[in-house]
Coordinates of C-alpha atoms in Angstrom, one line a residue:
M836 CA -17.8 141.9 220.2
D837 CA -18.9 145.6 220.5
H838 CA -18.6 145.9 216.7
G839 CA -20.8 142.9 216.0
A840 CA -18.2 140.1 216.2
E841 CA -19.7 136.7 217.1
A842 CA -17.6 134.0 218.8
V843 CA -18.0 130.4 217.7
D844 CA -16.5 127.3 219.4
V845 CA -14.9 125.1 216.7
R846 CA -12.4 122.4 216.3
I847 CA -9.8 123.9 213.9
D848 CA -8.8 120.5 212.6
D849 CA -12.4 119.5 211.9
P850 CA -13.7 120.6 208.4
E851 CA -17.4 120.2 209.3
S852 CA -17.0 122.4 212.4
L853 CA -15.0 125.0 210.4
R854 CA -17.5 125.0 207.6
D855 CA -20.3 125.7 210.0
A856 CA -18.4 128.6 211.5
F857 CA -17.6 130.1 208.0
A858 CA -21.1 129.7 206.8
G859 CA -22.5 132.9 205.4
A860 CA -19.1 134.6 205.2
T861 CA -18.1 136.5 202.1
A862 CA -14.4 136.7 203.3
A863 CA -12.3 134.5 205.5
F864 CA -9.1 135.2 207.5
V865 CA -7.2 131.9 207.9
M866 CA -4.2 131.0 210.1
I867 CA -2.7 128.0 211.8
A868 CA -3.7 128.3 215.4
P869 CA -2.3 127.9 217.9
G870 CA 1.0 129.1 216.6
L871 CA 2.9 126.9 219.1
I872 CA 2.1 123.8 221.1
P873 CA 5.0 123.5 223.5
D874 CA 4.4 119.9 224.5
S875 CA 3.8 118.6 221.0
T876 CA 5.6 115.5 219.8
D877 CA 4.5 115.9 216.1
Y878 CA 3.8 119.5 215.3
A879 CA 3.9 119.0 211.5
A880 CA 1.1 116.4 211.7
Y881 CA -1.1 118.8 213.7
Q882 CA -0.4 121.6 211.2
G883 CA -1.2 119.2 208.4
R884 CA -4.6 118.4 209.9
V885 CA -5.4 122.1 210.3
I886 CA -4.4 123.0 206.8
S887 CA -6.4 120.1 205.3
A888 CA -9.5 121.0 207.4
H889 CA -9.4 124.6 206.3
R890 CA -9.0 123.8 202.7
E891 CA -11.9 121.3 202.8
A892 CA -14.1 123.7 204.8
L893 CA -13.6 126.7 202.4
A894 CA -13.9 124.7 199.1
G895 CA -17.1 125.7 197.4
L896 CA -18.5 127.6 200.4
P897 CA -21.5 129.6 199.1
G898 CA -20.9 133.4 199.0
L899 CA -17.2 133.2 199.9
T900 CA -15.2 135.4 197.5
R901 CA -12.0 136.4 199.4
V902 CA -9.5 134.7 201.6
V903 CA -6.6 136.2 203.6
S904 CA -4.1 134.0 205.2
L905 CA -1.7 134.8 208.0
S906 CA 1.5 133.2 206.8
G907 CA 5.0 134.5 207.7
W908 CA 8.4 135.4 206.4
A909 CA 9.5 131.9 207.0
A910 CA 7.4 130.8 204.0
N911 CA 10.1 132.5 201.9
Y912 CA 12.5 129.8 202.8
D913 CA 12.0 126.3 201.2
G914 CA 13.7 124.6 204.1
A915 CA 11.7 126.2 206.9
S916 CA 11.0 123.7 209.6
G917 CA 9.8 123.5 213.2
P918 CA 6.8 125.7 214.2
V919 CA 6.9 127.4 210.7
W920 CA 7.0 124.3 208.6
G921 CA 3.3 124.6 207.7
L922 CA 3.2 128.2 206.5
R923 CA 4.1 127.5 202.9
R924 CA 1.9 124.4 203.0
L925 CA -1.1 126.6 204.1
E926 CA -0.5 128.9 201.3
E927 CA -0.2 126.1 198.7
A928 CA -3.4 124.5 200.0
L929 CA -5.4 127.8 199.8
D930 CA -4.0 128.5 196.3
T931 CA -5.9 125.5 195.0
L932 CA -9.3 126.9 196.0
P933 CA -11.0 127.7 192.7
G934 CA -12.7 131.0 192.1
L935 CA -11.4 132.9 195.2
E936 CA -9.2 136.0 195.6
V937 CA -6.5 134.7 197.9
T938 CA -3.8 136.9 199.5
H939 CA -1.0 135.6 201.8
L940 CA 0.4 138.0 204.5
R941 CA 4.1 137.2 205.3
P942 CA 4.9 139.4 208.2
G943 CA 8.4 139.6 209.6
W944 CA 9.6 139.5 213.2
F945 CA 6.7 140.3 215.6
M946 CA 7.5 143.2 218.0
E947 CA 5.6 141.2 220.6
N948 CA 8.7 138.8 220.5
A949 CA 10.4 141.5 222.6
L950 CA 7.9 141.3 225.5
P951 CA 9.8 138.7 227.5
M952 CA 12.9 140.9 227.2
V953 CA 11.0 143.8 229.0
E954 CA 10.8 142.0 232.3
E955 CA 14.2 140.4 231.9
I956 CA 15.8 143.8 231.4
R957 CA 13.7 145.4 234.2
I958 CA 14.9 142.8 236.7
T959 CA 18.4 142.1 235.5
G960 CA 19.5 144.8 233.0
T961 CA 20.3 142.0 230.5
A962 CA 18.4 140.3 227.7
H963 CA 19.5 137.0 226.2
G964 CA 18.7 135.5 222.8
L965 CA 20.2 133.4 219.9
I966 CA 19.8 136.1 217.2
P967 CA 22.9 138.3 216.8
A968 CA 22.5 141.8 218.4
D969 CA 23.4 143.5 215.1
L970 CA 21.1 141.6 212.8
P971 CA 18.5 143.9 211.1
L972 CA 15.0 142.5 211.8
P973 CA 11.9 143.5 209.8
A974 CA 10.0 144.2 213.1
I975 CA 6.2 144.6 212.9
A976 CA 3.4 145.2 215.4
T977 CA 0.7 142.6 215.2
A978 CA -1.9 145.3 215.3
D979 CA -0.6 146.5 211.9
I980 CA -1.0 143.0 210.5
G981 CA -4.6 143.0 211.7
A982 CA -5.3 146.4 210.1
V983 CA -4.0 145.2 206.7
A984 CA -5.9 142.0 206.9
A985 CA -9.1 143.9 207.8
D986 CA -8.7 146.2 204.8
L987 CA -8.1 143.3 202.4
L988 CA -11.0 141.3 203.8
T989 CA -13.5 144.3 203.4
G990 CA -12.2 145.3 200.1
R991 CA -11.0 148.7 201.3
R992 CA -7.6 147.7 200.0
A993 CA -6.8 145.9 196.8
A994 CA -4.0 143.3 196.8
H995 CA -1.6 143.9 193.8
T996 CA 0.3 140.7 194.5
R997 CA -0.6 137.3 195.9
T998 CA 1.8 137.6 198.8
L999 CA 2.6 140.7 200.9
E1000 CA 5.8 140.6 203.0
L1001 CA 4.7 143.0 205.7
Q1002 CA 7.7 144.5 207.5
G1003 CA 7.1 147.5 209.6
P1004 CA 8.5 151.1 208.9
R1005 CA 12.2 150.1 209.2
D1006 CA 14.5 147.2 210.3
V1007 CA 15.6 147.2 213.9
T1008 CA 18.4 145.3 215.6
L1009 CA 18.1 143.6 219.0
H1010 CA 20.8 146.0 220.2
E1011 CA 18.4 148.9 219.4
V1012 CA 15.4 146.9 220.9
T1013 CA 17.4 146.4 224.1
A1014 CA 18.5 150.1 224.3
A1015 CA 14.8 151.2 223.8
I1016 CA 13.5 148.9 226.4
G1017 CA 16.3 150.0 228.8
R1018 CA 15.3 153.6 228.4
A1019 CA 11.6 152.8 228.9
V1020 CA 12.1 150.8 232.2
G1021 CA 14.9 152.9 233.7
R1022 CA 17.8 150.6 232.8
P1023 CA 19.9 152.9 230.5
D1024 CA 22.8 150.4 230.9
A1025 CA 20.7 147.5 229.4
R1026 CA 22.7 145.1 227.3
Y1027 CA 21.9 142.1 225.1
V1028 CA 23.9 138.9 225.4
Q1029 CA 23.9 136.3 222.5
I1030 CA 23.6 132.7 223.6
D1031 CA 24.3 129.5 221.7
T1032 CA 21.9 126.9 220.5
A1033 CA 22.5 124.4 223.4
T1034 CA 21.7 127.1 225.9
M1035 CA 18.5 128.1 224.1
R1036 CA 17.4 124.4 223.8
D1037 CA 18.1 123.7 227.4
G1038 CA 16.1 126.8 228.4
L1039 CA 13.1 125.6 226.4
L1040 CA 13.2 122.2 227.9
A1041 CA 13.3 123.7 231.3
A1042 CA 10.2 125.8 230.4
G1043 CA 8.3 122.6 229.6
F1044 CA 8.9 122.2 225.9
S1045 CA 9.1 118.7 224.5
P1046 CA 12.4 117.7 222.9
H1047 CA 10.6 117.8 219.5
M1048 CA 9.4 121.4 220.0
A1049 CA 12.6 122.6 221.6
D1050 CA 14.6 121.3 218.6
G1051 CA 12.1 122.9 216.1
T1052 CA 12.0 126.2 217.8
T1053 CA 15.8 126.4 218.1
T1054 CA 16.2 125.4 214.4
M1055 CA 13.7 128.1 213.4
T1056 CA 15.5 130.8 215.3
C1057 CA 18.8 129.7 213.8
D1058 CA 17.3 130.1 210.4
V1059 CA 16.5 133.7 211.3
A1060 CA 19.9 134.3 212.9
E1061 CA 21.8 132.9 209.9
R1062 CA 19.6 134.7 207.4
R1063 CA 18.0 131.8 205.7
I1064 CA 14.6 133.3 206.8
A1065 CA 14.7 136.7 205.3
M1066 CA 12.5 139.1 203.3
T1067 CA 12.6 138.9 199.5
Q1068 CA 10.2 141.9 198.7
P1069 CA 11.3 145.5 199.1
R1070 CA 9.9 147.7 201.8
D1071 CA 7.5 150.0 200.0
T1072 CA 4.0 151.4 200.1
E1073 CA 2.5 147.8 199.7
T1074 CA 4.7 146.1 202.4
A1075 CA 5.6 148.8 205.0
T1076 CA 3.4 149.3 208.1
P1077 CA 3.4 152.4 210.3
T1078 CA 4.0 151.5 213.9
T1079 CA 7.6 152.0 215.1
F1080 CA 9.1 149.9 217.9
E1081 CA 9.2 152.9 220.2
E1082 CA 5.5 153.5 219.6
F1083 CA 4.8 149.8 220.2
L1084 CA 6.8 149.8 223.4
A1085 CA 5.0 152.9 224.7
R1086 CA 1.7 151.2 224.2
V1087 CA 2.7 148.0 226.1
I1088 CA 4.6 149.5 228.9
N1089 CA 2.5 152.6 229.7

């Protein structure tokens, strides 16, 4: 707000409401929000409504020249389902908008995914998850995604490809993530324990997820764990972002 932002209350599945919010814009940042509705019983239907509404709202909008979408690395996988089912569909819908420069950001594994591990390790010394401890993950801080999006939206950065698979400065494993968190919270003996799909699903149900969302979230995580969701572009000057996991951790813990 201090930099001139204006908040507008809209229904993100209502094209007229969105069109009013986008009125006067020369560039638009588009995403499927919220990224997760734990008690949903038909999340794909919700995503479909949001995608359709955004496509209709942006079509022919006076003055609009540039669109940046927040997609994800799951869009690289044709069979992506669960909470990430709509990412490829969002891209495809925006690609049909005539006369616009459209760029899709496909970031990898959010560093913020590790935040629940911080308290778990602080309290118990152990973190649990479905992804193997030694699987290299293209970890990225969400602040870096925002910086890339802002540069594209303002024209400070030119997109040389329609999709950018943003992936941080280097891959990290959950073994490394656990060790870094352990050092930061005074648990040098911290360890990571891999769980199975049934345990993950049961935990999500206990946390209030509907069976539909528990199944979808578990399937999505399996797709990462078994490398069906993976990067296809190299890490280079176009796709690498600067924040290391250690730098991210220092910001969120201190």
